[in-house]
XYZ file of C-alpha atoms in Angstrom:
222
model
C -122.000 14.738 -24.019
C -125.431 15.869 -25.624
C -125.429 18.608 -28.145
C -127.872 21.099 -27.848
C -128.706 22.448 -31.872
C -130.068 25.852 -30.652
C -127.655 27.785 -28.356
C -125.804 24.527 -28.103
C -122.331 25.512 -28.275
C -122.777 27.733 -25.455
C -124.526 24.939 -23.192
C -121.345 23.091 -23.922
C -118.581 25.458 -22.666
C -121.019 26.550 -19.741
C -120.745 22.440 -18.854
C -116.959 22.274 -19.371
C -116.661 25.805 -17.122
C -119.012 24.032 -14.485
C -116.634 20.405 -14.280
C -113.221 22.533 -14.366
C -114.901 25.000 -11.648
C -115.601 21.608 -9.629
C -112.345 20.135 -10.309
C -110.523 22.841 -8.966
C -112.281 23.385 -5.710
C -112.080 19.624 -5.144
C -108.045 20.410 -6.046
C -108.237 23.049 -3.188
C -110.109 20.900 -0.760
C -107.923 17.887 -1.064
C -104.534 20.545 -0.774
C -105.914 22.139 2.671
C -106.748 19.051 3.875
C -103.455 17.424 3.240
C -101.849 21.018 4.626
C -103.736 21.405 7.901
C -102.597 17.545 8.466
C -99.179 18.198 8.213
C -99.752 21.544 10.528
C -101.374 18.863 13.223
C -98.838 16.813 12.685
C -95.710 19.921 13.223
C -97.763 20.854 16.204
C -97.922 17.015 18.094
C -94.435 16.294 17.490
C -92.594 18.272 15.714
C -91.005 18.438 12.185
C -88.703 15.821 12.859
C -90.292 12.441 11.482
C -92.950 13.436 9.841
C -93.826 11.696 6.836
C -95.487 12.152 3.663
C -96.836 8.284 4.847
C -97.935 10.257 8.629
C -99.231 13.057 6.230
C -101.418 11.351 3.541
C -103.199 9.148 6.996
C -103.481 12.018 8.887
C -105.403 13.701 6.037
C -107.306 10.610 5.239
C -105.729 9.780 1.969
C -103.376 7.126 0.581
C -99.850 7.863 0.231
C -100.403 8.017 -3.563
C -102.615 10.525 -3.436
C -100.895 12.930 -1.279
C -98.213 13.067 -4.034
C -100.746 14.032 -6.445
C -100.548 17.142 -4.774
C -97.193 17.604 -3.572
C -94.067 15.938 -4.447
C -92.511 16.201 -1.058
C -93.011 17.309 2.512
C -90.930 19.830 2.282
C -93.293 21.409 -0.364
C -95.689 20.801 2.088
C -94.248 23.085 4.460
C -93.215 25.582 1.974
C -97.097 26.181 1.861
C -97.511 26.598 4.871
C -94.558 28.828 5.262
C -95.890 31.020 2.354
C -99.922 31.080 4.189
C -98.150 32.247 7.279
C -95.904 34.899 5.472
C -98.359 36.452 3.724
C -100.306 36.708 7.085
C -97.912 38.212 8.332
C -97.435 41.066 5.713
C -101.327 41.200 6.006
C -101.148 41.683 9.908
C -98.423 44.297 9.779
C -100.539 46.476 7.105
C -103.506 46.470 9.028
C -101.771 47.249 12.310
C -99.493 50.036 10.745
C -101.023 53.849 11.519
C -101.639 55.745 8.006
C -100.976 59.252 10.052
C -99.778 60.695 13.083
C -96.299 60.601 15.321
C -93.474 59.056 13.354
C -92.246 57.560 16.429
C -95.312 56.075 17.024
C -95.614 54.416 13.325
C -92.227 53.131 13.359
C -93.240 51.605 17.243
C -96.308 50.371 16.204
C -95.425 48.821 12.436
C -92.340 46.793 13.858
C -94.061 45.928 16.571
C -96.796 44.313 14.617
C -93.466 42.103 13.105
C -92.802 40.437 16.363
C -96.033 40.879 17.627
C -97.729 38.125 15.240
C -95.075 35.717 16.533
C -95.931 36.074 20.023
C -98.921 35.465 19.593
C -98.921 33.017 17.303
C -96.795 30.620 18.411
C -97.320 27.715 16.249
C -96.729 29.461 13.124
C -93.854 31.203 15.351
C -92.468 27.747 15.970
C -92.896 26.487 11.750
C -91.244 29.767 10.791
C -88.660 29.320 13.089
C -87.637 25.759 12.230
C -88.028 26.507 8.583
C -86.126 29.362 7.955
C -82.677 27.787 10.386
C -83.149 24.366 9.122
C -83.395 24.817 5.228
C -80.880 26.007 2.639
C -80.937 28.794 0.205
C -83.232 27.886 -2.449
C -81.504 26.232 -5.603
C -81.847 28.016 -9.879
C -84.719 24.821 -9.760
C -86.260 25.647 -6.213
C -89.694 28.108 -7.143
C -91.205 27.902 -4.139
C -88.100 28.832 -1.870
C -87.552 31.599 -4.177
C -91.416 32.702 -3.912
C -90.791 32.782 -0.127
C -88.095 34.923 -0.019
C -89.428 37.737 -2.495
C -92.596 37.400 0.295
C -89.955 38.153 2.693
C -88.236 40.677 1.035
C -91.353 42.573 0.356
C -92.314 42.298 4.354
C -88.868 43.782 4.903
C -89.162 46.307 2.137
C -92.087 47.688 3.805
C -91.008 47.862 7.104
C -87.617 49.479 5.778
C -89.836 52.231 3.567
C -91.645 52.870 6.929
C -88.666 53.382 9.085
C -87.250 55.874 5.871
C -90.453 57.950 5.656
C -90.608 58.132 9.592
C -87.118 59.441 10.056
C -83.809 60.923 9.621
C -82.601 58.261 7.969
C -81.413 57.534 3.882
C -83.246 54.686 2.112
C -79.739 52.697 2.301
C -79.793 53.526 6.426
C -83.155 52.636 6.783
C -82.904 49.233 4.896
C -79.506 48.495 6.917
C -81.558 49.247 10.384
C -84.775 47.117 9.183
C -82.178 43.972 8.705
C -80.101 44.560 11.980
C -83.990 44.876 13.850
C -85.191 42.106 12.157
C -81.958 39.507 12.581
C -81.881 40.834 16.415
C -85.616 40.108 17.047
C -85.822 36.264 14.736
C -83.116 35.643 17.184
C -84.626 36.651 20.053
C -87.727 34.493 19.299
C -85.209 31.571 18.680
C -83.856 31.711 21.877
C -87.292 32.425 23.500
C -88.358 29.284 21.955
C -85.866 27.027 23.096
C -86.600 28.107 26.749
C -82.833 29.406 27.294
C -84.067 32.912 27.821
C -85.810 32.364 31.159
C -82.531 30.676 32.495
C -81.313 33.901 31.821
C -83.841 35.970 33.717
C -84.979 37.266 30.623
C -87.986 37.258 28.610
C -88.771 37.560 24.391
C -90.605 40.972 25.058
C -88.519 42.303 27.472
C -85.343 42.314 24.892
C -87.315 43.536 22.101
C -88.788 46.379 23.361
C -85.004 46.580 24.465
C -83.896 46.870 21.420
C -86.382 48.817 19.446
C -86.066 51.467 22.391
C -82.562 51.761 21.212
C -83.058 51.816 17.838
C -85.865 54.431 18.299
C -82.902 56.680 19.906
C -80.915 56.275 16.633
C -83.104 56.765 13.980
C -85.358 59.479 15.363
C -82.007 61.801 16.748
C -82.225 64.317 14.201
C -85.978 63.972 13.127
């Protein structure tokens, strides 16, 4: 490192800002490469046998390097869990109306829930086998725990919605939000599985099912 007498002390920390700027975007490079790898990988075959190994080749690195990054694959898809939650929220917000018939809010803000799914159905398919395949997050688990505030605040704001939009008390509307929410993740479930069409039935056709029913109920004295 060279010294600069005049104005050299702020030469200095403008270097050390420039190499910790660089390090971190080469940190965020080297973590969305090694994430949309693993994303490939869910999408060709599954989560099932996936490797940090499969990973860290797919992504171009060693194995060693990968765990520079992240200590497991589960942390892996954590991460990707959390991109495609806050998406999600994102998605929902920007499809919600700020004004006009409360039915029509409620209609069109839960709709924008299962809506992303439907159309997404990769990240449909990650979320799916994440949330019914993993345990409640342990006192150590941050990430898990991150997730599920995400979650909750999703929920929250579809619950505040459905309260401001209706008859209904905070409690009611936060009760409703979790029966509309339970009823459509398992709808999607068994969309996914293919056990719907055996059925005669299809994903959209039992949603809007549903939410026609819980319209009925929440908007009877509005």
């Amino acid at each position: 490192m060279i010294l600069i007498e005049f104005g050299g002390r702020s030469q200095v920390i403008e270097n050390q800002q420039g190499r910790e700027s660089r390090r971190t975007g080469l940190q965020t490079f080297k973590r969305r490469q090694i994430l949309d790898a693993a994303k490939r990988l869910f999408v060709d075959q599954g989560l099932d046998g996936i490797t940090m190994r499969g990973i860290a080749r797919e992504a171009g690195y060693s194995v060693g390097a990968a765990y520079a990054y992240y200590k497991s694959k589960d942390d892996i898809f954590k991460d990707l869990l959390a991109e495609t939650i806050t998406e999600l929220g994102r998605h929902i917000k920007m499809s919600a109306p700020a004004t006009g018939n409360p039915t029509k809010i409620i209609t069109r803000t839960f709709a924008a829930f299962h809506g992303y799914f439907l159309s997404h159905p990769e990240e449909q398919r990650l979320c799916l086998s994440l949330f019914y395949g993993t345990s409640p997050p342990s006192d150590e688990d941050l990430t898990g725990r991150v997730l599920d505030r995400k979650l909750l605040g999703i929920l929250g704001y579809l619950a505040n919605t459905l309260h401001q939009n209706s008859n209904l008390s905070a409690s009611e509307a936060q009760t409703e939000t979790v029966d509309a929410i339970a009823h459509i993740a398992g709808i999607l479930l068994l969309g996914s599985s293919g056990r719907l069409g055996i059925m005669g039935q299809t994903p959209e056709e039992m949603i809007d099912r549903y939410m026609d029913q819980m319209l009925l109920r929440v908007t009877r004295q509005k």
